[in-house]
PDB file of C-alpha atoms in Angstrom:
ATOM      1  CA  UNK A   1     -26.669  -0.226  22.657  1.00 28.00           C
ATOM      2  CA  UNK A   2     -26.901  -3.534  20.531  1.00 35.00           C
ATOM      3  CA  UNK A   3     -24.065  -6.006  20.854  1.00 33.00           C
ATOM      4  CA  UNK A   4     -21.390  -5.606  18.313  1.00 38.00           C
ATOM      5  CA  UNK A   5     -21.522  -8.435  15.747  1.00 40.00           C
ATOM      6  CA  UNK A   6     -17.677  -8.010  15.165  1.00 42.00           C
ATOM      7  CA  UNK A   7     -14.762  -7.975  17.633  1.00 49.00           C
ATOM      8  CA  UNK A   8     -11.079  -7.129  17.771  1.00 53.00           C
ATOM      9  CA  UNK A   9      -8.978 -10.068  17.055  1.00 61.00           C
ATOM     10  CA  UNK A  10      -4.969 -10.643  17.282  1.00 65.00           C
ATOM     11  CA  UNK A  11      -2.621  -8.809  19.318  1.00 70.00           C
ATOM     12  CA  UNK A  12       0.817  -7.480  18.507  1.00 83.00           C
ATOM     13  CA  UNK A  13       3.607  -6.817  20.775  1.00 88.00           C
ATOM     14  CA  UNK A  14       6.498  -6.336  18.611  1.00 92.00           C
ATOM     15  CA  UNK A  15       7.197  -3.865  15.577  1.00 94.00           C
ATOM     16  CA  UNK A  16       5.620  -6.491  13.153  1.00 95.00           C
ATOM     17  CA  UNK A  17       5.188 -10.183  12.864  1.00 94.00           C
ATOM     18  CA  UNK A  18       4.938 -12.565   9.755  1.00 94.00           C
ATOM     19  CA  UNK A  19       2.820 -15.714   9.504  1.00 91.00           C
ATOM     20  CA  UNK A  20       3.014 -18.536   6.646  1.00 93.00           C
ATOM     21  CA  UNK A  21       0.004 -20.393   6.404  1.00 90.00           C
ATOM     22  CA  UNK A  22      -1.274 -23.233   4.080  1.00 89.00           C
ATOM     23  CA  UNK A  23      -4.317 -25.414   4.807  1.00 84.00           C
ATOM     24  CA  UNK A  24      -7.670 -26.316   3.702  1.00 79.00           C
ATOM     25  CA  UNK A  25      -9.597 -26.345   6.893  1.00 70.00           C
ATOM     26  CA  UNK A  26     -12.642 -24.009   6.562  1.00 69.00           C
ATOM     27  CA  UNK A  27     -13.121 -21.506   9.612  1.00 74.00           C
ATOM     28  CA  UNK A  28     -15.968 -19.452   9.597  1.00 78.00           C
ATOM     29  CA  UNK A  29     -14.427 -16.033  10.765  1.00 82.00           C
ATOM     30  CA  UNK A  30     -16.818 -13.409  11.603  1.00 81.00           C
ATOM     31  CA  UNK A  31     -16.348  -9.683  10.884  1.00 81.00           C
ATOM     32  CA  UNK A  32     -13.505  -8.089  12.885  1.00 83.00           C
ATOM     33  CA  UNK A  33     -11.095  -5.415  13.389  1.00 83.00           C
ATOM     34  CA  UNK A  34      -7.398  -4.912  14.307  1.00 88.00           C
ATOM     35  CA  UNK A  35      -5.640  -2.417  16.454  1.00 86.00           C
ATOM     36  CA  UNK A  36      -2.791  -2.633  14.291  1.00 92.00           C
ATOM     37  CA  UNK A  37      -2.107  -2.627  10.399  1.00 95.00           C
ATOM     38  CA  UNK A  38      -2.303  -6.045   8.161  1.00 96.00           C
ATOM     39  CA  UNK A  39      -1.132  -7.275   4.842  1.00 97.00           C
ATOM     40  CA  UNK A  40      -2.670 -10.741   3.416  1.00 95.00           C
ATOM     41  CA  UNK A  41      -1.008 -11.989   0.185  1.00 94.00           C
ATOM     42  CA  UNK A  42      -2.748 -14.805  -1.361  1.00 93.00           C
ATOM     43  CA  UNK A  43       0.133 -17.165  -2.471  1.00 93.00           C
ATOM     44  CA  UNK A  44      -1.798 -20.359  -3.814  1.00 92.00           C
ATOM     45  CA  UNK A  45      -5.398 -21.663  -3.497  1.00 90.00           C
ATOM     46  CA  UNK A  46      -8.803 -19.872  -3.641  1.00 88.00           C
ATOM     47  CA  UNK A  47      -9.917 -17.427  -1.372  1.00 89.00           C
ATOM     48  CA  UNK A  48     -12.230 -14.105  -1.048  1.00 89.00           C
ATOM     49  CA  UNK A  49     -11.892 -11.116   1.237  1.00 92.00           C
ATOM     50  CA  UNK A  50     -14.781  -8.956   2.565  1.00 89.00           C
ATOM     51  CA  UNK A  51     -13.926  -5.817   3.751  1.00 89.00           C
ATOM     52  CA  UNK A  52     -15.857  -2.490   4.486  1.00 87.00           C
ATOM     53  CA  UNK A  53     -18.721  -3.453   2.366  1.00 82.00           C
ATOM     54  CA  UNK A  54     -17.087  -4.704  -0.596  1.00 84.00           C
ATOM     55  CA  UNK A  55     -16.020  -8.304  -1.553  1.00 87.00           C
ATOM     56  CA  UNK A  56     -13.127  -9.490  -3.669  1.00 90.00           C
ATOM     57  CA  UNK A  57     -12.242 -12.625  -5.156  1.00 91.00           C
ATOM     58  CA  UNK A  58      -8.521 -13.110  -4.779  1.00 91.00           C
ATOM     59  CA  UNK A  59      -5.970 -14.664  -7.153  1.00 91.00           C
ATOM     60  CA  UNK A  60      -2.597 -15.701  -6.355  1.00 92.00           C
ATOM     61  CA  UNK A  61      -0.407 -12.646  -5.996  1.00 91.00           C
ATOM     62  CA  UNK A  62      -3.298 -10.534  -4.867  1.00 92.00           C
ATOM     63  CA  UNK A  63      -2.644  -8.765  -1.637  1.00 94.00           C
ATOM     64  CA  UNK A  64      -5.079  -6.709   1.006  1.00 95.00           C
ATOM     65  CA  UNK A  65      -4.361  -3.768   2.719  1.00 96.00           C
ATOM     66  CA  UNK A  66      -6.181  -3.773   6.032  1.00 96.00           C
ATOM     67  CA  UNK A  67      -5.447  -0.611   7.655  1.00 93.00           C
ATOM     68  CA  UNK A  68      -6.141  -0.234  11.563  1.00 90.00           C
ATOM     69  CA  UNK A  69     -10.096  -0.324  12.330  1.00 86.00           C
ATOM     70  CA  UNK A  70     -11.086  -1.479   8.946  1.00 89.00           C
ATOM     71  CA  UNK A  71     -13.809  -4.337   9.453  1.00 85.00           C
ATOM     72  CA  UNK A  72     -13.133  -7.532   7.486  1.00 88.00           C
ATOM     73  CA  UNK A  73     -13.040 -11.138   7.306  1.00 86.00           C
ATOM     74  CA  UNK A  74     -11.759 -13.839   4.567  1.00 90.00           C
ATOM     75  CA  UNK A  75     -14.221 -15.918   2.755  1.00 87.00           C
ATOM     76  CA  UNK A  76     -13.065 -19.436   2.174  1.00 87.00           C
ATOM     77  CA  UNK A  77     -15.271 -22.044   0.939  1.00 83.00           C
ATOM     78  CA  UNK A  78     -15.056 -25.653   2.820  1.00 80.00           C
ATOM     79  CA  UNK A  79     -12.448 -27.731   1.196  1.00 79.00           C
ATOM     80  CA  UNK A  80     -10.652 -24.889  -0.478  1.00 84.00           C
ATOM     81  CA  UNK A  81      -6.818 -25.007  -0.228  1.00 89.00           C
ATOM     82  CA  UNK A  82      -5.693 -21.291   0.894  1.00 88.00           C
ATOM     83  CA  UNK A  83      -2.137 -20.471   1.268  1.00 92.00           C
ATOM     84  CA  UNK A  84      -1.283 -17.046   2.370  1.00 93.00           C
ATOM     85  CA  UNK A  85       1.299 -14.910   4.189  1.00 94.00           C
ATOM     86  CA  UNK A  86      -0.279 -12.291   6.832  1.00 95.00           C
ATOM     87  CA  UNK A  87       1.865  -9.472   7.983  1.00 96.00           C
ATOM     88  CA  UNK A  88       1.114  -7.886  11.417  1.00 96.00           C
ATOM     89  CA  UNK A  89       2.454  -4.333  11.530  1.00 96.00           C
ATOM     90  CA  UNK A  90       2.425  -1.682  14.359  1.00 94.00           C
ATOM     91  CA  UNK A  91       1.364   1.588  13.435  1.00 93.00           C
ATOM     92  CA  UNK A  92       3.878   3.475  15.722  1.00 91.00           C
ATOM     93  CA  UNK A  93       6.707   1.634  13.975  1.00 95.00           C
ATOM     94  CA  UNK A  94       5.771   2.563  10.474  1.00 94.00           C
ATOM     95  CA  UNK A  95       5.680   6.235  11.665  1.00 92.00           C
ATOM     96  CA  UNK A  96       9.400   5.541  13.168  1.00 94.00           C
ATOM     97  CA  UNK A  97      10.542   4.430  10.009  1.00 95.00           C
ATOM     98  CA  UNK A  98       8.849   7.085   7.902  1.00 93.00           C
ATOM     99  CA  UNK A  99      10.795  10.133   6.622  1.00 92.00           C
ATOM    100  CA  UNK A 100       9.407  13.519   5.887  1.00 88.00           C
ATOM    101  CA  UNK A 101       7.481  13.433   2.632  1.00 88.00           C
ATOM    102  CA  UNK A 102       7.523   9.508   2.706  1.00 92.00           C
ATOM    103  CA  UNK A 103       5.015   8.358   5.320  1.00 94.00           C
ATOM    104  CA  UNK A 104       4.848   4.613   5.247  1.00 96.00           C
ATOM    105  CA  UNK A 105       1.298   4.158   6.355  1.00 95.00           C
ATOM    106  CA  UNK A 106       0.230   6.272   3.112  1.00 95.00           C
ATOM    107  CA  UNK A 107      -1.164   2.950   1.489  1.00 95.00           C
ATOM    108  CA  UNK A 108      -3.235   2.209   4.473  1.00 96.00           C
ATOM    109  CA  UNK A 109      -4.453   5.479   4.702  1.00 92.00           C
ATOM    110  CA  UNK A 110      -5.252   5.830   1.021  1.00 93.00           C
ATOM    111  CA  UNK A 111      -6.980   2.238   1.023  1.00 92.00           C
ATOM    112  CA  UNK A 112      -9.297   3.445   3.779  1.00 90.00           C
ATOM    113  CA  UNK A 113     -10.204   6.972   2.159  1.00 88.00           C
ATOM    114  CA  UNK A 114     -10.624   5.556  -1.431  1.00 87.00           C
ATOM    115  CA  UNK A 115     -11.975   2.100  -0.715  1.00 86.00           C
ATOM    116  CA  UNK A 116      -8.977   0.618  -2.717  1.00 89.00           C
ATOM    117  CA  UNK A 117      -7.974  -2.368  -0.622  1.00 93.00           C
ATOM    118  CA  UNK A 118      -6.633  -5.172  -3.005  1.00 93.00           C
ATOM    119  CA  UNK A 119      -3.660  -4.879  -5.459  1.00 93.00           C
ATOM    120  CA  UNK A 120      -1.612  -7.397  -7.270  1.00 89.00           C
ATOM    121  CA  UNK A 121       2.105  -8.029  -6.980  1.00 84.00           C
ATOM    122  CA  UNK A 122       2.211  -8.405 -10.803  1.00 75.00           C
ATOM    123  CA  UNK A 123       6.061  -8.212 -11.796  1.00 65.00           C
ATOM    124  CA  UNK A 124       6.875  -6.067  -8.981  1.00 76.00           C
ATOM    125  CA  UNK A 125       8.991  -6.891  -6.016  1.00 90.00           C
ATOM    126  CA  UNK A 126       6.406  -7.160  -3.719  1.00 93.00           C
ATOM    127  CA  UNK A 127       5.988 -11.075  -3.458  1.00 92.00           C
ATOM    128  CA  UNK A 128       9.779 -11.466  -3.562  1.00 94.00           C
ATOM    129  CA  UNK A 129      10.374  -9.003  -0.633  1.00 95.00           C
ATOM    130  CA  UNK A 130       7.697 -10.994   1.280  1.00 95.00           C
ATOM    131  CA  UNK A 131       9.710 -14.175   0.811  1.00 94.00           C
ATOM    132  CA  UNK A 132      13.268 -12.383   1.500  1.00 95.00           C
ATOM    133  CA  UNK A 133      11.327 -11.107   4.951  1.00 95.00           C
ATOM    134  CA  UNK A 134      10.119 -14.411   5.742  1.00 94.00           C
ATOM    135  CA  UNK A 135      13.603 -16.072   5.258  1.00 94.00           C
ATOM    136  CA  UNK A 136      15.375 -13.365   7.184  1.00 93.00           C
ATOM    137  CA  UNK A 137      13.150 -14.266  10.471  1.00 89.00           C
ATOM    138  CA  UNK A 138      15.166 -17.677  10.480  1.00 88.00           C
ATOM    139  CA  UNK A 139      18.545 -16.064  10.307  1.00 87.00           C
ATOM    140  CA  UNK A 140      20.672 -15.313  13.404  1.00 88.00           C
ATOM    141  CA  UNK A 141      24.049 -13.746  13.917  1.00 88.00           C
ATOM    142  CA  UNK A 142      25.732 -10.638  12.853  1.00 93.00           C
ATOM    143  CA  UNK A 143      23.140  -7.932  11.612  1.00 92.00           C
ATOM    144  CA  UNK A 144      20.308 -10.061  11.643  1.00 92.00           C
ATOM    145  CA  UNK A 145      17.890  -7.824  13.411  1.00 92.00           C
ATOM    146  CA  UNK A 146      19.250  -4.885  10.918  1.00 94.00           C
ATOM    147  CA  UNK A 147      18.539  -6.939   7.855  1.00 94.00           C
ATOM    148  CA  UNK A 148      15.048  -7.758   9.136  1.00 94.00           C
ATOM    149  CA  UNK A 149      14.519  -3.901   9.609  1.00 95.00           C
ATOM    150  CA  UNK A 150      15.784  -3.283   6.127  1.00 96.00           C
ATOM    151  CA  UNK A 151      13.866  -5.573   4.439  1.00 96.00           C
ATOM    152  CA  UNK A 152      10.639  -4.565   6.097  1.00 97.00           C
ATOM    153  CA  UNK A 153      11.141  -0.981   5.217  1.00 97.00           C
ATOM    154  CA  UNK A 154      11.859  -1.969   1.469  1.00 96.00           C
ATOM    155  CA  UNK A 155       8.837  -3.912   1.518  1.00 97.00           C
ATOM    156  CA  UNK A 156       6.832  -1.229   2.594  1.00 97.00           C
ATOM    157  CA  UNK A 157       8.246   1.588   0.326  1.00 96.00           C
ATOM    158  CA  UNK A 158       7.369  -1.096  -2.601  1.00 95.00           C
ATOM    159  CA  UNK A 159       3.827  -1.447  -1.417  1.00 95.00           C
ATOM    160  CA  UNK A 160       3.627   2.211  -1.017  1.00 94.00           C
ATOM    161  CA  UNK A 161       4.671   2.663  -4.660  1.00 93.00           C
ATOM    162  CA  UNK A 162       2.363   0.230  -5.956  1.00 91.00           C
ATOM    163  CA  UNK A 163      -0.615   1.690  -3.988  1.00 90.00           C
ATOM    164  CA  UNK A 164       0.352   5.179  -5.348  1.00 90.00           C
ATOM    165  CA  UNK A 165       0.503   3.770  -9.018  1.00 88.00           C
ATOM    166  CA  UNK A 166      -3.149   2.927  -8.707  1.00 78.00           C
ATOM    167  CA  UNK A 167      -2.864  -0.823  -9.861  1.00 74.00           C
ATOM    168  CA  UNK A 168      -5.984  -1.848  -7.785  1.00 81.00           C
ATOM    169  CA  UNK A 169      -8.128  -5.249  -8.152  1.00 83.00           C
ATOM    170  CA  UNK A 170     -11.720  -4.228  -8.773  1.00 75.00           C
ATOM    171  CA  UNK A 171     -14.310  -5.570  -6.125  1.00 74.00           C
ATOM    172  CA  UNK A 172     -16.170  -8.565  -7.456  1.00 67.00           C
ATOM    173  CA  UNK A 173     -19.362  -7.726  -5.691  1.00 63.00           C
ATOM    174  CA  UNK A 174     -20.849  -5.067  -3.404  1.00 66.00           C
ATOM    175  CA  UNK A 175     -23.807  -2.861  -3.522  1.00 72.00           C
ATOM    176  CA  UNK A 176     -22.545   0.539  -4.842  1.00 79.00           C
ATOM    177  CA  UNK A 177     -25.111   2.510  -2.978  1.00 84.00           C
ATOM    178  CA  UNK A 178     -24.396   1.002   0.515  1.00 83.00           C
ATOM    179  CA  UNK A 179     -20.277   1.496  -0.617  1.00 80.00           C
ATOM    180  CA  UNK A 180     -21.178   5.178  -1.048  1.00 83.00           C
ATOM    181  CA  UNK A 181     -23.008   5.526   2.455  1.00 86.00           C
ATOM    182  CA  UNK A 182     -20.033   3.828   3.753  1.00 84.00           C
ATOM    183  CA  UNK A 183     -17.519   6.272   2.527  1.00 82.00           C
ATOM    184  CA  UNK A 184     -19.791   9.150   3.470  1.00 86.00           C
ATOM    185  CA  UNK A 185     -19.875   7.585   6.997  1.00 86.00           C
ATOM    186  CA  UNK A 186     -15.881   7.465   7.440  1.00 83.00           C
ATOM    187  CA  UNK A 187     -15.508  10.917   5.941  1.00 84.00           C
ATOM    188  CA  UNK A 188     -18.143  12.362   8.215  1.00 87.00           C
ATOM    189  CA  UNK A 189     -17.570  10.055  11.421  1.00 85.00           C
ATOM    190  CA  UNK A 190     -17.364  12.893  13.977  1.00 88.00           C
ATOM    191  CA  UNK A 191     -20.460  14.745  12.790  1.00 88.00           C
ATOM    192  CA  UNK A 192     -23.894  14.376  13.717  1.00 87.00           C
ATOM    193  CA  UNK A 193     -25.288  11.242  11.625  1.00 87.00           C
ATOM    194  CA  UNK A 194     -28.964   9.695  11.740  1.00 89.00           C
ATOM    195  CA  UNK A 195     -30.940   7.109   9.671  1.00 90.00           C
ATOM    196  CA  UNK A 196     -33.169   9.948   8.180  1.00 91.00           C
ATOM    197  CA  UNK A 197     -30.406  12.205   7.328  1.00 90.00           C
ATOM    198  CA  UNK A 198     -28.417   9.226   5.416  1.00 89.00           C
ATOM    199  CA  UNK A 199     -31.732   8.002   3.608  1.00 89.00           C
ATOM    200  CA  UNK A 200     -32.614  11.756   2.674  1.00 89.00           C
ATOM    201  CA  UNK A 201     -28.835  12.218   1.244  1.00 89.00           C
ATOM    202  CA  UNK A 202     -28.687   8.891  -0.917  1.00 88.00           C
ATOM    203  CA  UNK A 203     -32.636   8.878  -2.023  1.00 88.00           C
ATOM    204  CA  UNK A 204     -33.173   5.551  -0.735  1.00 89.00           C
ATOM    205  CA  UNK A 205     -35.983   4.361   1.762  1.00 91.00           C
ATOM    206  CA  UNK A 206     -34.423   4.307   5.285  1.00 88.00           C
ATOM    207  CA  UNK A 207     -35.941   0.649   5.881  1.00 91.00           C
ATOM    208  CA  UNK A 208     -34.663  -0.630   2.458  1.00 90.00           C
ATOM    209  CA  UNK A 209     -31.316   1.316   3.123  1.00 89.00           C
ATOM    210  CA  UNK A 210     -30.983  -0.600   6.952  1.00 91.00           C
ATOM    211  CA  UNK A 211     -31.914  -3.848   5.471  1.00 90.00           C
ATOM    212  CA  UNK A 212     -29.552  -3.835   2.784  1.00 86.00           C
ATOM    213  CA  UNK A 213     -26.589  -2.396   4.676  1.00 86.00           C
ATOM    214  CA  UNK A 214     -26.905  -5.464   7.378  1.00 84.00           C
ATOM    215  CA  UNK A 215     -26.956  -7.708   4.266  1.00 80.00           C
ATOM    216  CA  UNK A 216     -24.111  -6.323   2.486  1.00 78.00           C
ATOM    217  CA  UNK A 217     -21.718  -5.891   5.617  1.00 76.00           C
ATOM    218  CA  UNK A 218     -23.053  -8.240   8.273  1.00 73.00           C
ATOM    219  CA  UNK A 219     -23.807  -5.312  10.834  1.00 77.00           C
ATOM    220  CA  UNK A 220     -26.153  -2.523  11.386  1.00 87.00           C
ATOM    221  CA  UNK A 221     -25.382   1.331  10.496  1.00 87.00           C
ATOM    222  CA  UNK A 222     -25.830   1.843  14.201  1.00 88.00           C
ATOM    223  CA  UNK A 223     -22.916  -0.779  15.392  1.00 84.00           C
ATOM    224  CA  UNK A 224     -20.894   0.471  12.519  1.00 84.00           C
ATOM    225  CA  UNK A 225     -20.877   4.123  13.513  1.00 87.00           C
ATOM    226  CA  UNK A 226     -20.445   3.462  17.360  1.00 86.00           C
ATOM    227  CA  UNK A 227     -17.601   0.991  16.573  1.00 81.00           C
ATOM    228  CA  UNK A 228     -15.701   3.375  14.206  1.00 82.00           C
ATOM    229  CA  UNK A 229     -16.109   6.252  16.629  1.00 86.00           C
ATOM    230  CA  UNK A 230     -14.909   4.017  19.494  1.00 83.00           C
ATOM    231  CA  UNK A 231     -11.730   2.862  17.501  1.00 78.00           C
ATOM    232  CA  UNK A 232     -11.057   6.636  16.859  1.00 81.00           C
ATOM    233  CA  UNK A 233     -11.603   7.584  20.563  1.00 85.00           C
ATOM    234  CA  UNK A 234      -9.056   4.492  21.164  1.00 80.00           C
ATOM    235  CA  UNK A 235      -6.443   5.839  18.817  1.00 78.00           C
ATOM    236  CA  UNK A 236      -6.550   9.616  20.469  1.00 82.00           C
ATOM    237  CA  UNK A 237      -6.592   8.073  23.913  1.00 84.00           C
ATOM    238  CA  UNK A 238      -3.336   6.336  23.085  1.00 76.00           C
ATOM    239  CA  UNK A 239      -1.747   9.214  21.894  1.00 79.00           C
ATOM    240  CA  UNK A 240      -2.474  11.269  24.981  1.00 85.00           C
ATOM    241  CA  UNK A 241      -5.750  12.702  24.752  1.00 87.00           C
ATOM    242  CA  UNK A 242      -8.048  12.889  27.930  1.00 86.00           C
ATOM    243  CA  UNK A 243     -11.070  10.366  27.777  1.00 86.00           C
ATOM    244  CA  UNK A 244     -13.760  13.175  27.648  1.00 86.00           C
ATOM    245  CA  UNK A 245     -12.058  15.012  25.064  1.00 87.00           C
ATOM    246  CA  UNK A 246     -11.046  12.013  23.158  1.00 83.00           C
ATOM    247  CA  UNK A 247     -15.025  11.258  23.104  1.00 86.00           C
ATOM    248  CA  UNK A 248     -15.704  14.388  21.830  1.00 84.00           C
ATOM    249  CA  UNK A 249     -13.544  14.495  19.086  1.00 83.00           C
ATOM    250  CA  UNK A 250     -14.780  11.229  17.988  1.00 83.00           C
ATOM    251  CA  UNK A 251     -18.354  12.239  17.795  1.00 84.00           C
ATOM    252  CA  UNK A 252     -20.043  11.334  20.845  1.00 84.00           C
ATOM    253  CA  UNK A 253     -22.494  13.778  22.251  1.00 77.00           C
TER     254      UNK A 253
END
């Protein structure tokens, strides 16, 4: 098996964690994924984001929904100032806060299903709630933890409402054929998949498809399929599925 060109980054031991970062230091970050959900909002400066074969040019107020397992990386030019707030979120905590008919992970599932990752805060309350949540982290005393939980819940309700309203930011770049292939792979991940089958289905030379896929995403089709199946198996094992059963359910023969 080829070595994976991306890795899992970051860790989360608490229900959620918020960072506020601002700098002009350019660090080349390779494609990677997380075992938790993440939201990144650009507050000021210039930045781009690449996620699942699509590339976005972000404007202040834009935020990116990075669901667990989505392969992504920031794209920032050397010397560009980049102020952002980043929120790590435990998928299990989201489920704990959810109610019947109002699952707070809907926004992430929709983003991954429809390849609609970037939204704009606009005149809504998303940016305001990010600020309030950040301020609450400095507070102590009576009800501090309850306040943070309430603000986090408000933020996630608002993010889901914006997502369901469909006010997406269009990708600035990305090959439509490759994006369609990525969508197909994600929808049929547990089924038998081959390079020849994909080339025939999408009416494209398999050699051109493999070259273009690597060019647009940074990884090979084989690595992408294997890594996504491993992520799916990992989730099932964490939920109590036996290892061999999880492997079979994830598409491994």
